[in-house]
XYZ file of C-alpha atoms in Angstrom:
153
model
C -12.916 31.050 18.220
C -12.778 28.421 15.508
C -10.783 29.258 12.407
C -13.119 28.892 9.403
C -10.307 27.609 7.195
C -10.035 24.585 9.496
C -13.726 23.863 8.951
C -13.270 24.217 5.182
C -10.380 21.764 5.317
C -12.424 19.251 7.293
C -15.412 19.587 4.955
C -13.236 19.250 1.843
C -11.418 16.203 3.180
C -14.740 14.504 3.932
C -16.126 15.376 0.507
C -13.079 14.243 -1.473
C -12.496 11.086 0.531
C -16.199 10.286 0.287
C -15.897 10.530 -3.487
C -12.994 8.052 -3.486
C -14.527 5.878 -0.772
C -17.765 5.539 -2.709
C -15.828 4.162 -5.679
C -14.175 1.574 -3.407
C -17.472 0.732 -1.728
C -19.187 0.186 -5.082
C -16.413 -2.248 -6.041
C -16.919 -4.155 -2.754
C -13.360 -3.483 -1.584
C -12.208 -3.882 2.038
C -11.796 -0.157 2.768
C -14.977 1.503 1.638
C -16.713 4.797 2.209
C -16.471 5.142 5.994
C -12.934 3.805 6.266
C -11.622 6.116 3.570
C -13.391 9.116 5.047
C -12.119 8.381 8.566
C -8.511 7.961 7.404
C -8.636 11.236 5.466
C -10.388 13.052 8.289
C -7.786 11.786 10.760
C -4.975 13.127 8.588
C -6.741 16.490 8.369
C -7.258 16.625 12.136
C -3.604 15.843 12.874
C -2.482 18.460 10.359
C -4.745 21.063 11.970
C -3.341 20.118 15.384
C 0.151 20.731 13.971
C -0.886 24.174 12.735
C -2.464 25.057 16.095
C 0.683 23.963 17.934
C 2.786 26.140 15.625
C 0.533 29.113 16.377
C 0.896 28.650 20.134
C 4.627 27.879 20.001
C 6.339 29.559 17.063
C 9.207 27.055 17.120
C 7.059 23.950 16.630
C 7.894 21.899 13.529
C 4.571 21.025 11.857
C 6.262 18.345 9.773
C 6.690 16.061 12.768
C 3.031 15.150 13.296
C 2.473 15.010 9.536
C 5.402 12.610 9.123
C 4.140 10.363 11.902
C 0.686 10.353 10.315
C 2.175 9.067 7.055
C 4.183 6.412 8.908
C 1.159 5.384 10.960
C -0.969 4.817 7.890
C 1.748 2.465 6.644
C 0.992 0.164 9.569
C -2.728 0.321 8.845
C -2.050 -0.403 5.180
C 0.086 -3.419 5.999
C -2.806 -4.800 8.012
C -5.083 -4.489 4.992
C -2.809 -6.637 2.821
C -3.125 -10.419 3.114
C -1.671 -13.385 1.325
C -4.226 -15.740 -0.186
C -3.459 -18.736 -2.380
C 0.022 -17.511 -3.216
C -1.167 -13.995 -4.131
C -0.985 -10.802 -2.152
C -4.368 -9.096 -1.891
C -5.141 -5.558 -0.795
C -2.139 -3.694 -2.193
C -4.325 -1.226 -4.082
C -6.471 -0.653 -1.000
C -3.402 0.001 1.156
C -1.986 2.351 -1.477
C -5.288 4.175 -1.763
C -5.432 4.704 2.012
C -1.877 6.050 1.953
C -2.727 8.458 -0.878
C -5.917 9.584 0.864
C -3.805 10.645 3.835
C -2.117 13.042 1.435
C -5.485 14.553 0.585
C -6.227 14.965 4.272
C -2.884 16.662 4.876
C -3.369 19.003 1.919
C -6.866 19.884 3.133
C -5.541 20.612 6.613
C -2.773 22.799 5.162
C -5.428 24.792 3.239
C -4.076 23.626 -0.118
C -7.587 23.086 -1.438
C -6.907 23.184 -5.187
C -4.071 20.707 -4.900
C -6.223 18.422 -2.741
C -8.968 18.415 -5.407
C -6.465 17.682 -8.188
C -4.881 14.832 -6.212
C -8.284 13.340 -5.375
C -9.185 13.383 -9.052
C -5.892 11.699 -9.905
C -6.463 8.981 -7.294
C -9.975 8.392 -8.601
C -8.705 8.054 -12.172
C -5.989 5.625 -11.118
C -8.579 3.491 -9.321
C -10.702 3.482 -12.475
C -7.771 2.213 -14.592
C -8.696 -1.313 -13.554
C -11.874 -1.017 -15.565
C -10.104 0.032 -18.744
C -8.988 -3.077 -20.535
C -5.528 -2.826 -21.965
C -4.285 -5.778 -23.919
C -0.615 -6.454 -23.751
C 0.892 -8.984 -26.093
C 2.825 -11.609 -24.238
C 6.246 -12.471 -25.407
C 7.044 -15.970 -26.548
C 9.843 -17.741 -24.833
C 13.105 -17.040 -26.506
C 15.539 -19.888 -26.623
C 19.046 -18.891 -25.806
C 21.643 -20.988 -27.532
C 25.030 -21.455 -26.135
C 27.643 -20.322 -28.598
C 30.872 -22.272 -28.593
C 34.042 -20.436 -29.065
C 36.127 -22.033 -31.791
C 39.811 -21.748 -31.381
C 41.288 -21.333 -34.788
C 44.850 -22.439 -35.154
C 47.009 -20.340 -37.400
C-alpha cells in the first residue's frame, strides 16, 4: 500500500517548485517551470526511495542517496552555466536548481513546513534582482609612496 505521506511530499514538491519555476519562466530564464519541477520531483523521489530502503533494511543510511542527489545536481548546474563575451551566464539558474533540490529533499523527508519556508526564501532571493539598490562607487584612491628619511643625529 502507498504511504500517503509520500504522496503529500510529491504534491508539495511539485507545488513549491512550480511556484519557483513559474517565476523563472516569466523571466525567460533557461530553467523554467518544467525543468524546476522535474529537478525538485527527482530529489523527492530519490529521498522517498532512501526512506523505503531504510524501512526494508534497518541499517541503510538514507544520507547516501540524498548526498549523491546533491552532487548530481552540481553536474547539471555546471551544464547550465556558459561563458559569453567574457561573462559567465547562468549562475543564478544553477544555484536555483541546487536550492530546489533541497526543497525536494525536505518534501520527501516530510519536513513540509521547512520546505514551504525555504521555497519562500528562494522566491524572495530570485525577486531581489527586481529591487533596485544603488551602491555608490568608490573613486580611485591614489596611493603615494612615502620615502623614509634617515635623520642623522
